[in-house]
Coordinates of C-alpha atoms in Angstrom, one line a residue:
M1 CA -30.9 -126.2 -132.7
P2 CA -29.8 -124.1 -129.8
L3 CA -28.5 -126.0 -126.6
R4 CA -31.0 -126.1 -123.7
R5 CA -30.0 -124.6 -120.4
S6 CA -29.2 -127.4 -117.9
H7 CA -30.9 -125.3 -115.1
P8 CA -33.5 -122.5 -114.6
K9 CA -31.9 -119.1 -115.0
S10 CA -31.6 -117.4 -111.7
H11 CA -32.3 -113.7 -111.1
H12 CA -31.9 -113.7 -107.4
G13 CA -28.2 -115.0 -107.0
C14 CA -25.7 -113.2 -104.8
L15 CA -23.5 -110.5 -105.9
G16 CA -20.4 -112.5 -106.1
C17 CA -21.8 -115.2 -108.2
K18 CA -23.5 -112.6 -110.7
K19 CA -20.2 -111.0 -111.1
R20 CA -18.5 -114.2 -111.6
R21 CA -21.4 -115.3 -114.0
I22 CA -21.6 -118.6 -112.3
K23 CA -24.8 -120.3 -111.0
C24 CA -25.9 -119.3 -107.5
D25 CA -27.8 -122.0 -105.3
E26 CA -29.3 -119.0 -103.4
L27 CA -28.6 -120.5 -100.0
R28 CA -28.7 -118.2 -97.0
P29 CA -26.7 -117.0 -95.1
I30 CA -23.9 -118.1 -97.4
C31 CA -24.5 -119.6 -100.9
S32 CA -22.4 -122.8 -101.7
P33 CA -20.1 -121.2 -104.3
C34 CA -19.1 -118.3 -101.8
R35 CA -18.7 -120.9 -99.2
K36 CA -16.6 -123.1 -101.2
R37 CA -14.2 -120.3 -102.2
N38 CA -14.2 -119.0 -98.4
I39 CA -15.2 -115.5 -99.6
Y40 CA -17.8 -112.9 -98.4
C41 CA -21.2 -113.6 -99.6
S42 CA -23.7 -110.7 -100.2
F43 CA -26.6 -112.9 -98.7
Y44 CA -24.7 -112.6 -95.2
G45 CA -26.7 -110.3 -93.0
D46 CA -29.1 -108.9 -95.7
G47 CA -31.9 -110.2 -93.7
T48 CA -33.5 -111.4 -97.2
P49 CA -35.5 -114.8 -96.7
Q50 CA -34.5 -117.5 -98.9
I51 CA -36.7 -117.6 -102.3
L52 CA -38.5 -120.8 -102.8
S53 CA -38.0 -122.4 -106.2
Q54 CA -41.3 -124.1 -106.2
P55 CA -44.7 -123.1 -105.0
P56 CA -45.4 -124.0 -101.4
S57 CA -46.9 -127.2 -100.6
T58 CA -50.6 -127.5 -99.8
R59 CA -50.1 -130.0 -97.3
A60 CA -50.7 -129.3 -93.6
V61 CA -47.8 -127.6 -91.7
P62 CA -47.0 -129.8 -88.8
S63 CA -47.6 -128.0 -85.3
I64 CA -44.4 -127.0 -83.4
D65 CA -43.9 -129.0 -80.4
S66 CA -44.5 -126.6 -77.5
S67 CA -41.9 -128.5 -75.4
T68 CA -39.2 -127.6 -77.7
Q69 CA -37.1 -124.6 -76.5
L70 CA -35.0 -122.3 -78.4
P71 CA -31.4 -121.7 -77.1
M72 CA -32.6 -118.1 -76.2
L73 CA -29.2 -117.6 -74.1
D74 CA -27.0 -118.4 -77.1
F75 CA -29.1 -115.9 -79.2
E76 CA -28.5 -113.3 -76.5
L77 CA -24.7 -114.0 -76.7
L78 CA -24.7 -113.7 -80.4
N79 CA -26.6 -110.7 -80.4
H80 CA -24.2 -109.2 -77.8
W81 CA -21.3 -109.9 -80.2
H82 CA -22.9 -108.1 -83.0
V83 CA -24.1 -105.2 -80.8
A84 CA -21.1 -104.5 -78.7
I85 CA -18.2 -107.0 -78.5
W86 CA -16.6 -106.8 -82.0
K87 CA -15.9 -103.1 -81.1
T88 CA -14.1 -103.8 -78.0
L89 CA -11.4 -106.4 -79.0
V90 CA -9.0 -104.4 -81.1
S91 CA -8.1 -101.0 -81.9
E92 CA -7.6 -101.1 -85.6
E93 CA -10.8 -100.2 -87.6
S94 CA -10.1 -102.6 -90.5
N95 CA -9.5 -105.5 -88.0
R96 CA -12.9 -104.5 -86.2
E97 CA -14.7 -104.8 -89.5
V98 CA -13.1 -108.5 -89.8
L99 CA -14.6 -109.2 -86.3
R100 CA -18.0 -107.9 -87.3
T101 CA -18.5 -109.6 -90.4
F102 CA -15.8 -112.4 -91.5
V103 CA -15.4 -114.1 -88.1
P104 CA -19.1 -114.7 -87.5
Q105 CA -19.4 -116.0 -91.2
E106 CA -16.6 -118.6 -90.5
A107 CA -18.3 -119.3 -87.2
L108 CA -21.3 -120.5 -89.0
R109 CA -19.2 -123.1 -90.6
H110 CA -16.9 -124.2 -87.9
P111 CA -18.7 -124.8 -84.4
F112 CA -15.3 -124.5 -82.5
L113 CA -15.0 -120.9 -83.4
M114 CA -18.9 -120.2 -82.6
H115 CA -18.4 -121.7 -79.2
I116 CA -15.3 -119.5 -78.4
L117 CA -17.3 -116.4 -79.8
L118 CA -20.2 -117.1 -77.6
A119 CA -17.8 -117.8 -74.8
L120 CA -16.1 -114.4 -74.9
S121 CA -19.4 -112.8 -75.3
A122 CA -20.7 -114.3 -72.2
L123 CA -17.5 -113.4 -70.3
H124 CA -18.0 -109.7 -71.3
L125 CA -21.6 -109.9 -70.0
T126 CA -20.3 -111.1 -66.7
R127 CA -18.6 -107.7 -66.3
Y128 CA -21.0 -105.4 -67.9
G129 CA -24.3 -107.2 -68.1
P130 CA -27.2 -107.5 -65.4
I131 CA -25.7 -108.3 -62.0
E132 CA -28.5 -110.8 -61.3
R133 CA -27.8 -113.0 -64.4
R134 CA -24.0 -112.9 -63.7
Q135 CA -23.8 -116.6 -62.5
V136 CA -25.8 -117.5 -65.7
Y137 CA -23.1 -115.9 -67.9
I138 CA -20.3 -117.4 -66.1
E139 CA -21.5 -121.0 -66.5
A140 CA -22.3 -120.2 -70.1
A141 CA -18.9 -118.9 -70.7
M142 CA -17.0 -121.9 -69.3
T143 CA -19.3 -124.3 -71.0
H144 CA -18.7 -122.8 -74.3
N145 CA -15.0 -122.3 -73.7
N146 CA -14.6 -126.1 -72.8
T147 CA -16.6 -127.2 -75.8
A148 CA -14.5 -125.1 -78.1
L149 CA -11.3 -126.3 -76.8
S150 CA -12.5 -129.9 -77.2
L151 CA -13.4 -129.2 -80.8
Y152 CA -10.4 -127.3 -81.8
S153 CA -7.6 -129.3 -80.4
P154 CA -7.9 -132.3 -82.7
L155 CA -7.9 -129.8 -85.7
L156 CA -4.3 -128.5 -84.9
S157 CA -2.8 -131.5 -86.7
Q158 CA -5.1 -131.0 -89.6
V159 CA -4.8 -127.3 -90.7
T160 CA -6.0 -126.9 -94.2
P161 CA -6.8 -123.8 -96.7
D162 CA -10.5 -124.4 -95.7
N163 CA -10.1 -124.2 -91.8
C164 CA -7.1 -122.1 -91.2
H165 CA -9.0 -118.9 -91.1
A166 CA -11.3 -120.0 -88.5
L167 CA -8.5 -121.8 -86.6
F168 CA -6.5 -118.4 -86.6
A169 CA -9.6 -116.5 -85.4
F170 CA -10.2 -119.1 -82.7
A171 CA -6.4 -118.8 -81.6
C172 CA -7.0 -114.9 -81.3
L173 CA -10.3 -115.1 -79.5
V174 CA -9.1 -117.8 -77.1
I175 CA -6.1 -115.7 -75.9
M176 CA -8.6 -112.9 -75.2
F177 CA -10.8 -115.4 -73.2
A178 CA -7.9 -116.7 -71.2
C179 CA -6.6 -113.2 -70.4
A180 CA -10.1 -112.2 -69.2
A181 CA -10.8 -115.4 -67.4
H182 CA -7.5 -115.9 -65.5
G183 CA -6.5 -112.3 -64.9
P184 CA -6.4 -110.3 -61.8
N185 CA -10.3 -110.0 -61.6
A186 CA -10.6 -113.8 -61.2
Q187 CA -7.6 -114.5 -59.1
P188 CA -6.6 -111.0 -57.7
K189 CA -4.3 -112.5 -54.9
A190 CA -2.5 -115.4 -56.9
Q191 CA 1.1 -115.7 -56.0
S192 CA 2.0 -118.4 -58.6
V193 CA 3.1 -117.7 -62.2
S194 CA 1.4 -121.0 -63.4
D195 CA -1.7 -119.1 -64.8
V196 CA 0.6 -116.6 -66.3
I197 CA 2.4 -119.3 -68.2
E198 CA -0.8 -120.9 -69.4
V199 CA -1.8 -117.8 -71.1
L200 CA 1.9 -117.4 -72.7
K201 CA 1.6 -120.9 -73.9
L202 CA -1.8 -120.0 -75.6
I203 CA -0.1 -117.2 -77.4
R204 CA 2.9 -119.5 -78.3
G205 CA 0.4 -122.0 -79.8
A206 CA -1.3 -119.6 -81.9
A207 CA 2.1 -118.3 -83.3
F208 CA 3.0 -121.9 -84.1
M209 CA -0.4 -122.6 -85.9
V210 CA -0.1 -119.1 -87.9
E211 CA 3.5 -120.3 -89.1
Q212 CA 2.1 -123.5 -90.5
A213 CA -0.5 -121.7 -92.5
R214 CA 0.8 -118.0 -92.9
P215 CA 0.5 -118.3 -96.7
W216 CA -3.1 -119.2 -96.6
I217 CA -4.0 -117.0 -94.0
A218 CA -2.4 -114.0 -95.7
S219 CA -4.7 -114.6 -98.6
G220 CA -7.9 -114.5 -96.8
G221 CA -10.3 -112.5 -94.7
M222 CA -8.1 -112.7 -91.5
R223 CA -4.9 -111.4 -93.2
G224 CA -5.3 -107.9 -91.3
L225 CA -4.5 -109.5 -88.1
L226 CA -1.2 -110.7 -89.4
T227 CA 0.2 -107.3 -90.1
V228 CA 1.1 -104.2 -87.9
E229 CA 0.2 -101.1 -89.1
K230 CA 1.3 -97.5 -87.7
M231 CA -1.6 -96.2 -85.9
Q232 CA -2.8 -92.5 -86.1
E233 CA -2.9 -90.3 -83.0
K234 CA -1.4 -92.7 -80.8
T235 CA 1.7 -90.8 -79.5
S236 CA 1.2 -91.9 -75.8
I237 CA 2.1 -95.4 -77.0
E238 CA 5.5 -94.2 -78.6
H239 CA 6.1 -92.3 -75.2
H240 CA 5.6 -95.2 -72.8
A241 CA 7.2 -97.8 -75.2
T242 CA 10.3 -95.7 -75.6
A243 CA 10.6 -94.9 -71.8
L244 CA 10.3 -98.7 -70.8
H245 CA 12.8 -99.6 -73.6
R246 CA 15.4 -97.2 -72.4
L247 CA 14.9 -98.3 -68.8
L248 CA 15.0 -102.1 -69.5
H249 CA 18.1 -101.5 -71.7
E250 CA 19.8 -99.8 -68.8
V251 CA 18.8 -102.7 -66.4
Y252 CA 20.0 -105.3 -69.0
E253 CA 23.4 -103.6 -69.4
E254 CA 23.6 -103.3 -65.6
Q255 CA 22.9 -107.0 -65.2
Q256 CA 25.5 -107.7 -67.8
R257 CA 28.3 -105.7 -66.1
Q258 CA 27.7 -107.2 -62.6
Q259 CA 27.8 -110.8 -64.1
Q260 CA 31.1 -110.1 -65.7
Q261 CA 32.5 -108.6 -62.4
H262 CA 31.0 -111.6 -60.5
D263 CA 29.4 -109.0 -58.1
F264 CA 26.7 -111.7 -57.2
D265 CA 27.0 -114.3 -54.6
S266 CA 29.1 -117.3 -55.4
N267 CA 26.1 -119.5 -55.9
H268 CA 24.9 -117.1 -58.7
Q269 CA 27.9 -116.7 -60.8
R270 CA 26.7 -118.9 -63.5
P271 CA 25.8 -117.2 -66.8
T272 CA 22.4 -116.1 -67.6
A273 CA 20.3 -118.7 -69.3
P274 CA 20.4 -118.3 -73.0
A275 CA 16.6 -118.4 -73.2
V276 CA 16.5 -115.4 -70.7
V277 CA 18.9 -113.4 -72.8
H278 CA 16.8 -114.1 -75.9
A279 CA 13.7 -113.0 -74.0
T280 CA 15.4 -109.8 -73.0
E281 CA 16.5 -109.0 -76.3
S282 CA 13.1 -109.9 -77.9
L283 CA 11.2 -107.8 -75.4
L284 CA 13.5 -104.8 -76.1
S285 CA 12.9 -105.4 -79.9
V286 CA 9.1 -105.4 -79.4
L287 CA 9.3 -102.3 -77.4
Q288 CA 11.1 -100.6 -80.2
M289 CA 8.6 -101.9 -82.9
C290 CA 5.7 -100.8 -80.5
A291 CA 7.1 -97.2 -80.4
D292 CA 7.8 -97.1 -84.1
K293 CA 4.5 -98.4 -85.1
E294 CA 2.7 -96.8 -82.2
N295 CA 0.5 -100.0 -82.2
A296 CA -0.3 -101.7 -79.0
S297 CA -0.9 -105.2 -80.4
V298 CA 2.7 -105.7 -81.1
L299 CA 3.2 -106.4 -77.4
L300 CA 1.5 -109.8 -77.6
R301 CA 4.4 -110.8 -80.0
W302 CA 6.8 -111.2 -77.1
A303 CA 4.8 -113.9 -75.6
A304 CA 4.8 -115.6 -79.1
V305 CA 8.6 -115.6 -79.5
V306 CA 10.0 -116.6 -76.2
Q307 CA 11.3 -120.0 -75.8
S308 CA 9.9 -122.8 -73.7
E309 CA 13.2 -122.6 -71.4
F310 CA 12.3 -119.1 -70.5
L311 CA 8.8 -120.5 -69.0
D312 CA 10.8 -123.0 -67.2
A313 CA 12.9 -120.0 -65.7
L314 CA 9.9 -118.4 -64.6
M315 CA 8.6 -121.5 -62.8
Q316 CA 11.9 -121.6 -61.2
D317 CA 11.7 -117.9 -60.0
E318 CA 14.9 -117.0 -62.0
P319 CA 15.4 -113.3 -61.1
M320 CA 16.1 -111.9 -64.5
A321 CA 13.1 -113.8 -65.9
L322 CA 11.0 -112.3 -63.3
V323 CA 12.4 -108.7 -64.0
L324 CA 11.3 -109.4 -67.5
L325 CA 7.9 -110.3 -66.5
G326 CA 7.5 -107.2 -64.4
Y327 CA 8.7 -104.9 -67.3
Y328 CA 6.2 -106.7 -69.7
G329 CA 3.4 -106.0 -67.1
A330 CA 4.4 -102.4 -67.1
A331 CA 4.2 -102.2 -71.0
I332 CA 0.8 -103.9 -70.9
G333 CA -0.4 -101.6 -68.2
R334 CA 0.5 -98.4 -69.8
I335 CA -0.1 -99.2 -73.5
I336 CA -2.9 -101.7 -73.9
D337 CA -6.1 -100.4 -73.1
T338 CA -8.9 -103.1 -73.5
W339 CA -11.2 -104.9 -71.1
W340 CA -10.0 -108.2 -71.6
M341 CA -6.4 -107.2 -70.5
D342 CA -7.9 -105.0 -67.8
G343 CA -5.6 -105.1 -64.8
W344 CA -3.0 -107.5 -66.2
G345 CA -0.2 -104.8 -66.2
Q346 CA -0.1 -104.2 -62.5
Y347 CA -0.9 -107.8 -61.8
L348 CA 2.3 -108.9 -63.5
V349 CA 4.4 -106.3 -61.9
N350 CA 3.2 -107.3 -58.3
L351 CA 3.5 -110.9 -59.1
A352 CA 7.2 -110.4 -60.1
S353 CA 7.9 -108.2 -57.0
D354 CA 6.2 -110.9 -54.7
R355 CA 8.3 -113.7 -56.2
L356 CA 11.4 -111.8 -55.8
T357 CA 10.9 -111.6 -52.1
T358 CA 11.5 -115.3 -51.7
G359 CA 15.2 -114.9 -52.3
D360 CA 17.7 -113.0 -50.1
C361 CA 21.0 -113.0 -51.9
S362 CA 22.3 -110.0 -53.9
L363 CA 21.0 -111.1 -57.2
Y364 CA 17.2 -111.1 -55.9
L365 CA 17.9 -107.8 -54.2
W366 CA 19.3 -106.4 -57.3
A367 CA 16.2 -107.7 -59.3
Q368 CA 13.7 -106.3 -56.8
N369 CA 15.5 -102.9 -57.3
A370 CA 15.2 -103.3 -61.0
V371 CA 11.3 -103.9 -60.9
N372 CA 10.9 -101.2 -58.2
R373 CA 12.5 -98.6 -60.8
I374 CA 9.3 -99.4 -62.8
E375 CA 7.4 -97.1 -60.5
G376 CA 9.6 -94.1 -61.6
I377 CA 9.1 -94.6 -65.3
E378 CA 7.1 -91.4 -65.7
H379 CA 10.4 -89.6 -64.8
Y380 CA 11.6 -90.9 -68.1
F381 CA 8.3 -90.0 -70.0
D382 CA 8.0 -86.5 -68.4
S383 CA 11.8 -85.4 -69.1
D384 CA 11.8 -86.3 -72.6
K385 CA 8.2 -84.9 -73.3
A386 CA 9.6 -81.4 -71.6
T387 CA 12.5 -81.3 -73.9
G388 CA 10.5 -82.4 -77.1
V389 CA 12.9 -85.4 -77.6
L390 CA 11.9 -88.9 -77.7
R391 CA 14.7 -91.3 -78.5
V392 CA 16.1 -94.8 -77.7
D393 CA 19.6 -95.0 -76.9
V394 CA 21.2 -98.3 -78.0

């Protein structure tokens, strides 16, 4: 006697379950087997209503309470993400597709990710949406961001293969939110590095989380954001990164020579802090990689690798640390072209220059001159472009 099937055969399962020849429970927008395996489900975004396994009940359907209000603003923000936002955040086409499909899919499972997604969408609308609704969008952005952070923070000590992709996506989006919310558009006349340091700490925190879960992330839908691919037709990135690398290399060598010769005031003859030396060499390395890959996203790696002692040096207005901040700003301004970093380049250059005016010793004067040289960076770019030579002398 043949064995009886333990469940009715399904003809409407998702493509993934059919391919694996397993039972699909047909849940929308993501069936349970696909959700469990953390893979893409063909039901997501297909707009197909869920098929009922039983005929509809003949009982009367209860009326909807007219006082119940749907979260129309959140629907607007989610729609704005799908219509516009995902296209504006990164330059790589493959990563844009991740933001369009995989990230929203993860957000349906993890509320903290959905909240930061909606927060970033609202923040974008404060700039490009209807002016009369600007205050509504600002309040929505801050509310969703605060909620997202409160849900996200406890999970940092509980990173698992199931939640690591959502945590990584959150870390990327919250950095974008912080840059847009605390940049020059929000605080155009700020003369403190505290807001800058908060953003740098967010990037460092994201890097720390990634290191804990890198093998898991590398095997999932967010893996594209871990790699740096060579971009096509991005030669302007190579030009500017090469010019800034050369100029910073000259400044670094000059600073080392002057320190060795004790050209600075007696109060400033102490060796440069190791963290500042590390930050200088790291920025040179990042600029070199940016030129080689012609990929602007590489620049964010510098903020991820600088040491906490370097952030302390920035808070103390250490001259060489401020010089690095200015050169990092110059790189951002000339290489990164995205709305959430809009204005940050010149903002960091101006901030470094303004903080250096607080000192009057020769070290501060030298540092001011080093930052002022950034304005002449086009000389390096134009001279190499005219000769057809683009190289980095190291």
